[in-house]
Short mmCIF file of C-alpha atoms in Angstrom, two decimals:
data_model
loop_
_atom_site.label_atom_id
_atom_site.label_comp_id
_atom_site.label_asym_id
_atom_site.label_seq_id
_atom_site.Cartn_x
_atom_site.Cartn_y
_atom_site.Cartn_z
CA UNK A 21 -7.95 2.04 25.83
CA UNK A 22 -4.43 2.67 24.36
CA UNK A 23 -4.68 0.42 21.73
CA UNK A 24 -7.91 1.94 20.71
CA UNK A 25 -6.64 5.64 20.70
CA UNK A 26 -3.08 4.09 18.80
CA UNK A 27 -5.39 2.64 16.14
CA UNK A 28 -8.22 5.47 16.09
CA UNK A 29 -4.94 7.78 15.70
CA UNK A 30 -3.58 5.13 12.49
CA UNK A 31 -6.94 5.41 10.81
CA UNK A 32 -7.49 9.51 10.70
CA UNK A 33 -3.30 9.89 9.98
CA UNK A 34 -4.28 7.10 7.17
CA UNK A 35 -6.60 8.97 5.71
CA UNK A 36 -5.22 12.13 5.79
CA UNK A 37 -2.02 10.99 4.22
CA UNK A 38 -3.68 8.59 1.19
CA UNK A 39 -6.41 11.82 0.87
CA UNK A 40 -3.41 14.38 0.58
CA UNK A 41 -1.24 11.83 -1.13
CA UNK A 42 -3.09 10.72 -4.32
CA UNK A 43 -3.94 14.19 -5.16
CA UNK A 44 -0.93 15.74 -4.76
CA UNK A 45 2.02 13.84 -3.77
CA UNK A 46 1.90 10.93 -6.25
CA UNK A 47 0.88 12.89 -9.15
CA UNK A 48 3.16 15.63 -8.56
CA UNK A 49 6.01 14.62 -6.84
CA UNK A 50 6.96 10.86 -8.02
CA UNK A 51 5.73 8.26 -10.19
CA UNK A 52 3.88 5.10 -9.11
CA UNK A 53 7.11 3.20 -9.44
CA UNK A 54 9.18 5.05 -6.95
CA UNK A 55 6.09 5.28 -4.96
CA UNK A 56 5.17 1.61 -4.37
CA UNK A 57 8.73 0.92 -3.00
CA UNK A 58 9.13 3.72 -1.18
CA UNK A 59 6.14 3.38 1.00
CA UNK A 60 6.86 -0.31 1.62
CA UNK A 61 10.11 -0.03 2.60
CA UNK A 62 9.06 3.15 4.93
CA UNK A 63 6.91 -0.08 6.24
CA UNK A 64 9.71 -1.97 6.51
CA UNK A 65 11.66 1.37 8.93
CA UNK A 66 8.13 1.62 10.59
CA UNK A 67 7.58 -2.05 11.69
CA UNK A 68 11.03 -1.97 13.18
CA UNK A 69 10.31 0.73 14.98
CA UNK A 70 7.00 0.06 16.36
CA UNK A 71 8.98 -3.22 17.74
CA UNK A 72 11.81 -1.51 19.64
CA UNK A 73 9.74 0.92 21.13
CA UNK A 74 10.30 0.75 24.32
CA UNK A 75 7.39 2.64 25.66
CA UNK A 76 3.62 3.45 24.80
CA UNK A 77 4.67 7.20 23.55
CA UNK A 78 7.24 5.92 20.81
CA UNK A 79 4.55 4.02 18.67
CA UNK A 80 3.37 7.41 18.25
CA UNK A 81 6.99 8.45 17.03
CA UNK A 82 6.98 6.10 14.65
CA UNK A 83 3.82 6.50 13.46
CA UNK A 84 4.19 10.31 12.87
CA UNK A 85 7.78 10.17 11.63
CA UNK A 86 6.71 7.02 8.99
CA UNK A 87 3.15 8.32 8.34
CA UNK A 88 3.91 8.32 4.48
CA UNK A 89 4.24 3.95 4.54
CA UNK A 90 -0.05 5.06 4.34
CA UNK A 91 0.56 5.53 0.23
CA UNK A 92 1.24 2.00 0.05
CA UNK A 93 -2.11 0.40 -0.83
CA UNK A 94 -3.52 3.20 -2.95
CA UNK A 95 -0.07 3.16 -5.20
CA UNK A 96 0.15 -0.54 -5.17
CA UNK A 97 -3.29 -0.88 -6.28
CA UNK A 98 -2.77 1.62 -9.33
CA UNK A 99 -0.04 -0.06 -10.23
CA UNK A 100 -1.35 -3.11 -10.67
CA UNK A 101 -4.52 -1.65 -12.51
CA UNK A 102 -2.15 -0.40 -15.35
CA UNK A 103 -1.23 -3.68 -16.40
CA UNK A 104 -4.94 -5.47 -16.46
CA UNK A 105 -7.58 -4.72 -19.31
CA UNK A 106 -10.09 -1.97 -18.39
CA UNK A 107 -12.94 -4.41 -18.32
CA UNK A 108 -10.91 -6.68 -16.08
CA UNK A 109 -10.63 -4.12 -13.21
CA UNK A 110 -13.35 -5.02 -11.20
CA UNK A 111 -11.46 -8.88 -11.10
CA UNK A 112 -8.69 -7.46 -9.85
CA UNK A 113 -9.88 -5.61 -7.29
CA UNK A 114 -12.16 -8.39 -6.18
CA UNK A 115 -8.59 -10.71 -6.34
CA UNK A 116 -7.01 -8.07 -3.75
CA UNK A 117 -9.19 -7.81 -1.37
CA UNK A 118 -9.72 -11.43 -1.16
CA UNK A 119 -6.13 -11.77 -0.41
CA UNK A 120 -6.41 -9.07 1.92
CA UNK A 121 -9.27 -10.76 3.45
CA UNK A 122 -6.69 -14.07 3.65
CA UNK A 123 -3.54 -12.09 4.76
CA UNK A 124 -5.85 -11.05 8.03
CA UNK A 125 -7.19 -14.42 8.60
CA UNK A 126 -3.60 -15.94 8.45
CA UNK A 127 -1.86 -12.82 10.28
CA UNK A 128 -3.79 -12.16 13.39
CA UNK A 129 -3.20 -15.46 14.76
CA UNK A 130 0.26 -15.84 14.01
CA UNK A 131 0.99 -12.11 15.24
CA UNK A 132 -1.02 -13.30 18.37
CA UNK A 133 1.11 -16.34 18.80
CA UNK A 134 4.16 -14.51 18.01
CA UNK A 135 3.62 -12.17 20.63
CA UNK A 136 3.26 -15.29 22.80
CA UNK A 137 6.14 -16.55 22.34
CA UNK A 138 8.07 -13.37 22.67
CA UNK A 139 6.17 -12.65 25.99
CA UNK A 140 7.43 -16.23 27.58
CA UNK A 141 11.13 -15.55 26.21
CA UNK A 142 11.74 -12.34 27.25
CA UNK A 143 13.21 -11.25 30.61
CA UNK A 144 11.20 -12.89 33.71
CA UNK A 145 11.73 -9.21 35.56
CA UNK A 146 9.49 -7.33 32.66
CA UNK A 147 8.55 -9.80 29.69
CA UNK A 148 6.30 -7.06 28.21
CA UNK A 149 8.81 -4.38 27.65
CA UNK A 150 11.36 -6.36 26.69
CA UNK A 151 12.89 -6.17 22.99
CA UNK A 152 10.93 -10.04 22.16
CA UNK A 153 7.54 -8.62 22.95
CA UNK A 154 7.88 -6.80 19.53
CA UNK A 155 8.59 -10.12 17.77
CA UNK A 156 5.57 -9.80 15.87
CA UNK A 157 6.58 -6.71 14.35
CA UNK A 158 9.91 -8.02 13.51
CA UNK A 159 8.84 -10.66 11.46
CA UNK A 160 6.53 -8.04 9.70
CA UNK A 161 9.12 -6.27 9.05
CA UNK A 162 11.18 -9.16 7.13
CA UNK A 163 7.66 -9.65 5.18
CA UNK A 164 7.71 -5.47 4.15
CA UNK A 165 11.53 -5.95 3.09
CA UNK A 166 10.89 -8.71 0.82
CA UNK A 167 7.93 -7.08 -0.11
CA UNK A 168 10.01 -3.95 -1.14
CA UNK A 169 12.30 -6.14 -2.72
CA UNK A 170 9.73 -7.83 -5.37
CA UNK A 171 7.94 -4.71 -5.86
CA UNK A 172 11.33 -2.65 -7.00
CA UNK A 173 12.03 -5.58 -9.16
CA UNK A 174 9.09 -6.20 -10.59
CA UNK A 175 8.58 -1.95 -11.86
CA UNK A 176 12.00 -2.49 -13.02
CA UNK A 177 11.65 -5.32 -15.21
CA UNK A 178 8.21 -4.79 -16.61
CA UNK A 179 8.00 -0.74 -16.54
CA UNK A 180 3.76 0.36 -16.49
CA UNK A 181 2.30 0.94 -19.38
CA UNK A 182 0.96 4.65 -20.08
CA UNK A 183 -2.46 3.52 -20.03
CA UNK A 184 -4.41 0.10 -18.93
CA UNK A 185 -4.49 -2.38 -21.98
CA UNK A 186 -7.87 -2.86 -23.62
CA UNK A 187 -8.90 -6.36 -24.08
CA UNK A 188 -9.69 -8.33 -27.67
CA UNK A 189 -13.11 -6.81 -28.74
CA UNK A 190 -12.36 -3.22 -27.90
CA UNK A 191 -11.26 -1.56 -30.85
CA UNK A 192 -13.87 1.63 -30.84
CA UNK A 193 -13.09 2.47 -26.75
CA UNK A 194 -11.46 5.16 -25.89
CA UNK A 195 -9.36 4.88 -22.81
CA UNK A 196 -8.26 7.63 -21.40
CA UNK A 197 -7.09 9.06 -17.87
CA UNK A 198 -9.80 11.70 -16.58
CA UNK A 199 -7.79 14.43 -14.87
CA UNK A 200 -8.23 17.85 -13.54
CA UNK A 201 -4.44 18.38 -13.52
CA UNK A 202 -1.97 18.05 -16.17
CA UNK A 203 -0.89 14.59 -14.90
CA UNK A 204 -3.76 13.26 -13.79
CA UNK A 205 -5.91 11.88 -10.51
CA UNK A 206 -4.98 8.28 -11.71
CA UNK A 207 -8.66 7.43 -11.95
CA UNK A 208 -8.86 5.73 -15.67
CA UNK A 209 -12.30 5.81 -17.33
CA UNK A 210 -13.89 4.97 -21.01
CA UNK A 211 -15.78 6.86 -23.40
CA UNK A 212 -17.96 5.35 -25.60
CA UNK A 213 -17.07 5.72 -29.10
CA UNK A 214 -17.61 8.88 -31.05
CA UNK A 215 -20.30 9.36 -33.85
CA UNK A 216 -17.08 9.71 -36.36
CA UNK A 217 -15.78 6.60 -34.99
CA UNK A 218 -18.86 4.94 -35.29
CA UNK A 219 -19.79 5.57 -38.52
CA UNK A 220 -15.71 4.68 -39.65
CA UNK A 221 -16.60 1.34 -38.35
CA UNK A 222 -19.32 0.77 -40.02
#
């Protein structure tokens, strides 16, 4: 029953942070570059936390106090989009969530056996609540720095572009970023070519 009410409480803070946070927060307050690091090393703070918690209660501490590591996935995911071809998008989303598909396979196990072997190491007076019962979140936590770590680099090196690239073919399209704000929702779309374009081409 906790862990159900810790994760039902994850999924609505989740939502209300990536609902509040692309509409206002990203566009608003930071660009996708500062973003993407930012909530993964927040990640980084959060899985540490969730691992030294030494009761039920702190988890949701941590989860409150860290609720804005939710903006990772949305930013991450429109960061990537900027550098792939509008007609490409639907690969790359396809390509994500099969590696989020894989990441799951690979990571509940190992977690599981993680949290094994931190339950056998720990103290024999109270294995459960001991600091190696959050082993699994340890180790997550290493993956989330090193994840920060590329991610910072990578936005560094290779700055977005303003828009998504358009592939070879797609001259007349007009790409541009539908908005109801001055800086945009992030949401890219295309308009087919205009009658003036159009007749230009021909």
């Amino acid at each position: 029953i906790q862990i159900g009410a810790f994760l039902s409480a994850a999924g609505l803070l989740s939502i209300c942070v990536q609902g509040v946070g692309i509409k206002y927060i990203i566009p608003k307050r930071m660009s996708i570059a500062r973003a993407v690091p930012m909530s993964l090393a927040v990640h980084t703070i959060a899985s540490i936390g969730y691992g030294a918690s030494p009761v039920g209660w702190g988890m949701y501490v941590v989860l409150g106090v860290t609720a804005i590591a939710f903006l990772s996935e949305p930013s991450l995911r429109s960061a990537m989009s900027l550098w792939v071809p509008v007609e490409e998008q639907g690969a790359l989303q396809g390509a994500m969530a099969s590696l989020r598909t894989i990441s799951l396979a690979v990571g509940s196990p190992a977690a599981g056996a993680l949290f094994s072997w931190g339950i056998h190491n720990g103290p024999s007076d109270d294995p459960e609540h001991s600091i190696t019962a959050g082993t699994p979140f340890f180790v997550s936590a290493l993956c989330f720095g090193l994840a920060t770590c590329v991610a910072a680099y990578a936005l560094v090196k290779y700055p977005s572009p303003e828009a998504p690239p358009k592939a070879p073919g797609t001259d007349t399209a007009a790409v541009e970023m539908a908005s109801s704000s001055k800086r945009g929702s992030g949401l890219w779309i295309v308009k087919p070519p205009t009658d003036a374009g159009a007749n230009a081409a021909v």
